[in-house]
mmCIF file of N, CA, C and O in Angstrom:
data_model
loop_
_atom_site.group_PDB
_atom_site.id
_atom_site.type_symbol
_atom_site.label_atom_id
_atom_site.label_comp_id
_atom_site.label_asym_id
_atom_site.label_seq_id
_atom_site.Cartn_x
_atom_site.Cartn_y
_atom_site.Cartn_z
ATOM 1 N N UNK A 1 -8.114 4.532 -7.160
ATOM 2 C CA UNK A 1 -7.918 5.039 -5.965
ATOM 3 C C UNK A 1 -7.827 4.246 -5.367
ATOM 4 O O UNK A 1 -8.431 2.780 -5.163
ATOM 5 N N UNK A 2 -6.977 4.498 -4.491
ATOM 6 C CA UNK A 2 -6.945 3.155 -2.602
ATOM 7 C C UNK A 2 -6.509 3.801 -1.770
ATOM 8 O O UNK A 2 -6.339 4.871 -1.420
ATOM 9 N N UNK A 3 -8.004 3.856 -0.710
ATOM 10 C CA UNK A 3 -7.837 4.286 0.333
ATOM 11 C C UNK A 3 -7.234 3.425 1.642
ATOM 12 O O UNK A 3 -8.383 2.149 1.447
ATOM 13 N N UNK A 4 -7.121 3.801 2.623
ATOM 14 C CA UNK A 4 -6.431 2.935 3.579
ATOM 15 C C UNK A 4 -6.466 3.387 4.538
ATOM 16 O O UNK A 4 -6.371 4.506 4.750
ATOM 17 N N UNK A 5 -7.096 2.549 5.628
ATOM 18 C CA UNK A 5 -7.860 3.422 6.954
ATOM 19 C C UNK A 5 -6.999 2.653 7.507
ATOM 20 O O UNK A 5 -7.478 1.167 7.865
ATOM 21 N N UNK A 6 -6.768 3.216 9.470
ATOM 22 C CA UNK A 6 -6.732 2.086 10.302
ATOM 23 C C UNK A 6 -6.359 2.965 11.663
ATOM 24 O O UNK A 6 -6.730 4.423 11.622
ATOM 25 N N UNK A 7 -5.948 2.607 12.082
ATOM 26 C CA UNK A 7 -6.728 2.915 14.134
ATOM 27 C C UNK A 7 -5.897 3.684 14.693
ATOM 28 O O UNK A 7 -5.821 4.269 16.281
ATOM 29 N N UNK A 8 -4.759 3.933 14.372
ATOM 30 C CA UNK A 8 -3.157 4.901 14.212
ATOM 31 C C UNK A 8 -3.019 5.860 13.672
ATOM 32 O O UNK A 8 -2.694 5.549 12.102
ATOM 33 N N UNK A 9 -2.904 7.057 14.619
ATOM 34 C CA UNK A 9 -1.523 7.735 13.293
ATOM 35 C C UNK A 9 -0.429 7.556 13.243
ATOM 36 O O UNK A 9 1.093 8.626 13.125
ATOM 37 N N UNK A 10 0.691 6.555 14.002
ATOM 38 C CA UNK A 10 1.511 6.542 13.655
ATOM 39 C C UNK A 10 2.307 6.374 12.199
ATOM 40 O O UNK A 10 1.361 5.981 11.465
ATOM 41 N N UNK A 11 3.879 6.612 11.771
ATOM 42 C CA UNK A 11 4.183 5.888 10.660
ATOM 43 C C UNK A 11 3.924 4.876 9.869
ATOM 44 O O UNK A 11 4.138 3.506 11.174
ATOM 45 N N UNK A 12 2.923 4.535 9.093
ATOM 46 C CA UNK A 12 2.976 3.411 7.789
ATOM 47 C C UNK A 12 3.383 3.611 6.668
ATOM 48 O O UNK A 12 3.724 4.588 6.711
ATOM 49 N N UNK A 13 3.833 2.294 6.218
ATOM 50 C CA UNK A 13 4.836 2.805 5.133
ATOM 51 C C UNK A 13 3.637 1.579 4.177
ATOM 52 O O UNK A 13 3.736 0.127 5.156
ATOM 53 N N UNK A 14 3.751 1.760 2.634
ATOM 54 C CA UNK A 14 2.911 0.482 2.008
ATOM 55 C C UNK A 14 3.329 0.605 0.677
ATOM 56 O O UNK A 14 4.946 1.588 0.127
ATOM 57 N N UNK A 15 3.342 -1.593 1.177
ATOM 58 C CA UNK A 15 4.117 -1.188 -0.046
ATOM 59 C C UNK A 15 3.779 -2.327 -1.156
ATOM 60 O O UNK A 15 3.003 -3.020 -0.627
ATOM 61 N N UNK A 16 3.580 -2.180 -2.847
ATOM 62 C CA UNK A 16 2.437 -2.796 -3.730
ATOM 63 C C UNK A 16 4.029 -3.602 -4.449
ATOM 64 O O UNK A 16 4.922 -2.494 -5.276
ATOM 65 N N UNK A 17 3.344 -4.888 -4.794
ATOM 66 C CA UNK A 17 4.683 -5.322 -5.505
ATOM 67 C C UNK A 17 3.766 -6.184 -6.223
ATOM 68 O O UNK A 17 2.463 -7.254 -6.154
ATOM 69 N N UNK A 18 4.216 -6.856 -7.541
ATOM 70 C CA UNK A 18 3.622 -7.203 -8.509
ATOM 71 C C UNK A 18 3.406 -8.772 -8.612
ATOM 72 O O UNK A 18 3.968 -9.546 -7.043
ATOM 73 N N UNK A 19 3.197 -9.690 -9.202
ATOM 74 C CA UNK A 19 3.001 -11.284 -8.921
ATOM 75 C C UNK A 19 4.234 -12.194 -8.634
ATOM 76 O O UNK A 19 4.493 -13.230 -8.640
ATOM 77 N N UNK A 20 5.133 -11.207 -9.293
ATOM 78 C CA UNK A 20 6.736 -11.386 -9.540
ATOM 79 C C UNK A 20 7.664 -10.676 -8.370
ATOM 80 O O UNK A 20 8.955 -11.596 -8.231
ATOM 81 N N UNK A 21 6.998 -10.098 -7.218
ATOM 82 C CA UNK A 21 7.870 -9.891 -6.000
ATOM 83 C C UNK A 21 8.183 -8.130 -6.412
ATOM 84 O O UNK A 21 9.239 -8.429 -5.429
ATOM 85 N N UNK A 22 8.716 -7.664 -7.445
ATOM 86 C CA UNK A 22 8.588 -6.609 -7.697
ATOM 87 C C UNK A 22 7.493 -5.753 -7.404
ATOM 88 O O UNK A 22 6.990 -5.042 -7.564
ATOM 89 N N UNK A 23 8.614 -4.195 -6.510
ATOM 90 C CA UNK A 23 8.342 -3.697 -5.509
ATOM 91 C C UNK A 23 7.870 -2.701 -7.299
ATOM 92 O O UNK A 23 8.825 -1.882 -7.469
ATOM 93 N N UNK A 24 6.722 -2.228 -6.860
ATOM 94 C CA UNK A 24 6.024 -0.759 -7.950
ATOM 95 C C UNK A 24 5.941 -0.008 -7.395
ATOM 96 O O UNK A 24 5.307 1.058 -8.276
ATOM 97 N N UNK A 25 5.191 0.275 -6.048
ATOM 98 C CA UNK A 25 4.486 1.237 -5.450
ATOM 99 C C UNK A 25 5.084 1.332 -4.203
ATOM 100 O O UNK A 25 4.477 0.503 -3.188
ATOM 101 N N UNK A 26 6.037 2.905 -3.662
ATOM 102 C CA UNK A 26 6.061 2.945 -2.119
ATOM 103 C C UNK A 26 6.195 4.336 -1.476
ATOM 104 O O UNK A 26 5.569 4.616 -2.646
ATOM 105 N N UNK A 27 4.524 3.860 -0.197
ATOM 106 C CA UNK A 27 4.576 5.354 0.592
ATOM 107 C C UNK A 27 4.480 5.432 1.830
ATOM 108 O O UNK A 27 4.569 4.158 2.166
ATOM 109 N N UNK A 28 5.083 6.553 2.436
ATOM 110 C CA UNK A 28 4.528 6.243 3.380
ATOM 111 C C UNK A 28 4.347 7.552 4.123
ATOM 112 O O UNK A 28 4.078 8.635 3.126
ATOM 113 N N UNK A 29 3.179 7.424 4.591
ATOM 114 C CA UNK A 29 1.798 8.759 5.988
ATOM 115 C C UNK A 29 1.791 8.807 6.963
ATOM 116 O O UNK A 29 2.079 7.211 8.063
ATOM 117 N N UNK A 30 1.045 9.927 7.686
ATOM 118 C CA UNK A 30 1.213 8.848 8.597
ATOM 119 C C UNK A 30 -0.734 9.438 9.542
ATOM 120 O O UNK A 30 -0.674 9.303 10.722
ATOM 121 N N UNK A 31 -1.337 9.752 8.389
ATOM 122 C CA UNK A 31 -3.044 10.211 8.656
ATOM 123 C C UNK A 31 -3.405 8.104 8.850
ATOM 124 O O UNK A 31 -2.426 7.562 8.431
ATOM 125 N N UNK A 32 -4.675 8.325 9.349
ATOM 126 C CA UNK A 32 -5.023 7.532 9.863
ATOM 127 C C UNK A 32 -5.736 7.194 8.248
ATOM 128 O O UNK A 32 -6.170 6.015 8.674
ATOM 129 N N UNK A 33 -6.407 7.550 8.223
ATOM 130 C CA UNK A 33 -7.476 7.722 6.328
ATOM 131 C C UNK A 33 -6.360 8.266 5.372
ATOM 132 O O UNK A 33 -5.862 9.183 5.388
ATOM 133 N N UNK A 34 -5.697 7.718 4.253
ATOM 134 C CA UNK A 34 -4.781 7.853 3.206
ATOM 135 C C UNK A 34 -5.754 6.795 2.207
ATOM 136 O O UNK A 34 -5.631 6.421 1.856
ATOM 137 N N UNK A 35 -5.836 8.310 1.145
ATOM 138 C CA UNK A 35 -6.231 7.955 -0.113
ATOM 139 C C UNK A 35 -5.079 8.651 -1.316
ATOM 140 O O UNK A 35 -4.770 9.656 -1.165
ATOM 141 N N UNK A 36 -4.711 8.235 -2.207
ATOM 142 C CA UNK A 36 -4.143 7.753 -2.882
ATOM 143 C C UNK A 36 -4.327 7.275 -4.823
ATOM 144 O O UNK A 36 -5.181 6.580 -4.603
ATOM 145 N N UNK A 37 -3.926 7.867 -5.248
ATOM 146 C CA UNK A 37 -4.250 7.098 -7.031
ATOM 147 C C UNK A 37 -2.683 6.746 -7.443
ATOM 148 O O UNK A 37 -1.437 7.485 -7.342
ATOM 149 N N UNK A 38 -2.990 5.302 -8.370
ATOM 150 C CA UNK A 38 -1.782 4.665 -8.646
ATOM 151 C C UNK A 38 -1.521 4.290 -10.468
ATOM 152 O O UNK A 38 -2.011 3.664 -10.571
ATOM 153 N N UNK A 39 -1.850 5.474 -11.077
ATOM 154 C CA UNK A 39 -2.179 5.837 -12.544
ATOM 155 C C UNK A 39 -1.281 4.985 -13.427
ATOM 156 O O UNK A 39 -0.990 4.724 -14.083
ATOM 157 N N UNK A 40 0.361 5.335 -12.521
ATOM 158 C CA UNK A 40 1.549 4.598 -13.617
ATOM 159 C C UNK A 40 1.397 3.418 -13.514
ATOM 160 O O UNK A 40 1.518 2.488 -14.365
ATOM 161 N N UNK A 41 0.292 2.220 -12.615
ATOM 162 C CA UNK A 41 0.550 0.701 -12.362
ATOM 163 C C UNK A 41 -0.377 0.257 -13.399
ATOM 164 O O UNK A 41 -1.560 0.680 -13.039
ATOM 165 N N UNK A 42 0.591 -1.178 -14.190
ATOM 166 C CA UNK A 42 -0.612 -1.179 -15.274
ATOM 167 C C UNK A 42 -1.895 -1.966 -14.532
ATOM 168 O O UNK A 42 -1.762 -2.145 -13.444
ATOM 169 N N UNK A 43 -2.447 -2.229 -15.503
ATOM 170 C CA UNK A 43 -3.749 -3.577 -14.508
ATOM 171 C C UNK A 43 -3.387 -4.705 -14.540
ATOM 172 O O UNK A 43 -1.906 -5.394 -15.277
ATOM 173 N N UNK A 44 -3.394 -4.977 -13.689
ATOM 174 C CA UNK A 44 -3.213 -6.512 -12.701
ATOM 175 C C UNK A 44 -3.461 -6.870 -11.526
ATOM 176 O O UNK A 44 -3.805 -5.931 -10.591
ATOM 177 N N UNK A 45 -2.347 -7.983 -11.264
ATOM 178 C CA UNK A 45 -2.731 -8.045 -9.490
ATOM 179 C C UNK A 45 -1.670 -7.729 -9.032
ATOM 180 O O UNK A 45 -0.546 -8.274 -9.299
ATOM 181 N N UNK A 46 -2.150 -7.448 -7.599
ATOM 182 C CA UNK A 46 -0.490 -6.653 -7.052
ATOM 183 C C UNK A 46 -1.300 -7.448 -5.130
ATOM 184 O O UNK A 46 -2.852 -7.873 -5.196
ATOM 185 N N UNK A 47 -0.228 -6.948 -4.461
ATOM 186 C CA UNK A 47 -0.466 -7.540 -3.066
ATOM 187 C C UNK A 47 0.262 -6.132 -2.870
ATOM 188 O O UNK A 47 1.813 -5.362 -3.139
ATOM 189 N N UNK A 48 -0.277 -5.675 -1.551
ATOM 190 C CA UNK A 48 -0.640 -4.529 -0.613
ATOM 191 C C UNK A 48 0.433 -4.517 0.732
ATOM 192 O O UNK A 48 -0.646 -5.749 0.617
ATOM 193 N N UNK A 49 1.175 -4.155 1.536
ATOM 194 C CA UNK A 49 1.340 -5.183 2.383
ATOM 195 C C UNK A 49 2.070 -3.951 2.626
ATOM 196 O O UNK A 49 2.595 -2.446 2.907
ATOM 197 N N UNK A 50 1.314 -3.338 3.962
ATOM 198 C CA UNK A 50 1.482 -2.272 4.916
ATOM 199 C C UNK A 50 1.613 -2.710 6.047
ATOM 200 O O UNK A 50 1.664 -3.998 7.390
ATOM 201 N N UNK A 51 3.082 -1.572 6.773
ATOM 202 C CA UNK A 51 3.699 -1.549 7.745
ATOM 203 C C UNK A 51 3.288 -0.808 8.681
ATOM 204 O O UNK A 51 3.720 0.242 8.103
ATOM 205 N N UNK A 52 3.889 -1.419 9.829
ATOM 206 C CA UNK A 52 3.272 0.429 10.920
ATOM 207 C C UNK A 52 5.210 0.074 12.039
ATOM 208 O O UNK A 52 5.149 -2.043 12.361
ATOM 209 N N UNK A 53 4.841 0.709 12.728
ATOM 210 C CA UNK A 53 7.224 0.187 13.023
ATOM 211 C C UNK A 53 7.155 -0.225 12.426
ATOM 212 O O UNK A 53 7.911 -1.303 13.429
ATOM 213 N N UNK A 54 7.776 -0.386 11.007
ATOM 214 C CA UNK A 54 8.144 -1.681 10.006
ATOM 215 C C UNK A 54 8.052 -3.372 10.430
ATOM 216 O O UNK A 54 8.539 -4.273 10.844
ATOM 217 N N UNK A 55 7.158 -3.120 11.249
ATOM 218 C CA UNK A 55 5.462 -4.584 11.005
ATOM 219 C C UNK A 55 4.858 -4.902 10.461
ATOM 220 O O UNK A 55 3.819 -3.953 10.705
ATOM 221 N N UNK A 56 4.828 -5.839 9.671
ATOM 222 C CA UNK A 56 3.721 -5.980 8.799
ATOM 223 C C UNK A 56 2.401 -6.020 9.813
ATOM 224 O O UNK A 56 2.476 -7.047 10.513
ATOM 225 N N UNK A 57 1.329 -5.164 9.187
ATOM 226 C CA UNK A 57 0.491 -4.934 9.916
ATOM 227 C C UNK A 57 -0.534 -5.278 9.288
ATOM 228 O O UNK A 57 -1.780 -6.097 9.722
ATOM 229 N N UNK A 58 -0.930 -5.487 8.186
ATOM 230 C CA UNK A 58 -1.127 -5.805 6.977
ATOM 231 C C UNK A 58 -1.296 -5.984 5.881
ATOM 232 O O UNK A 58 0.411 -5.299 5.721
ATOM 233 N N UNK A 59 -1.917 -6.879 4.914
ATOM 234 C CA UNK A 59 -1.828 -7.825 3.236
ATOM 235 C C UNK A 59 -3.331 -8.505 2.587
ATOM 236 O O UNK A 59 -3.524 -9.068 2.996
ATOM 237 N N UNK A 60 -3.356 -7.680 1.712
ATOM 238 C CA UNK A 60 -4.047 -7.839 0.772
ATOM 239 C C UNK A 60 -4.379 -7.318 -1.437
ATOM 240 O O UNK A 60 -2.667 -6.773 -0.967
ATOM 241 N N UNK A 61 -4.283 -8.591 -1.383
ATOM 242 C CA UNK A 61 -4.795 -8.671 -2.956
ATOM 243 C C UNK A 61 -5.303 -7.797 -3.252
ATOM 244 O O UNK A 61 -6.493 -7.444 -2.759
ATOM 245 N N UNK A 62 -3.980 -7.456 -4.601
ATOM 246 C CA UNK A 62 -5.389 -6.026 -5.053
ATOM 247 C C UNK A 62 -5.353 -6.014 -7.209
ATOM 248 O O UNK A 62 -4.028 -6.495 -7.179
ATOM 249 N N UNK A 63 -6.894 -5.707 -6.790
ATOM 250 C CA UNK A 63 -6.408 -5.685 -8.210
ATOM 251 C C UNK A 63 -6.706 -4.610 -9.180
ATOM 252 O O UNK A 63 -8.372 -4.226 -8.755
ATOM 253 N N UNK A 64 -5.778 -4.410 -10.190
ATOM 254 C CA UNK A 64 -6.482 -2.825 -10.980
ATOM 255 C C UNK A 64 -7.410 -2.893 -12.024
ATOM 256 O O UNK A 64 -6.637 -3.938 -12.727
ATOM 257 N N UNK A 65 -8.013 -2.749 -11.740
ATOM 258 C CA UNK A 65 -8.559 -2.547 -13.879
ATOM 259 C C UNK A 65 -9.061 -1.880 -15.111
ATOM 260 O O UNK A 65 -7.950 -0.881 -14.483
#
């Protein structure tokens, strides 16, 4: 389970990529706090990139166990 909290309610897009740069998950949402499950993604290291108004606003390495 992954939770994202942002200070704005504008449209946000989350893209999760693997270490090869392949997109494994993408979603769009308006909520300031958004929680979701990613059970179909295998264990490993990923990069979560959050875009607001089509601009990269946050990037974080995540590890799924």
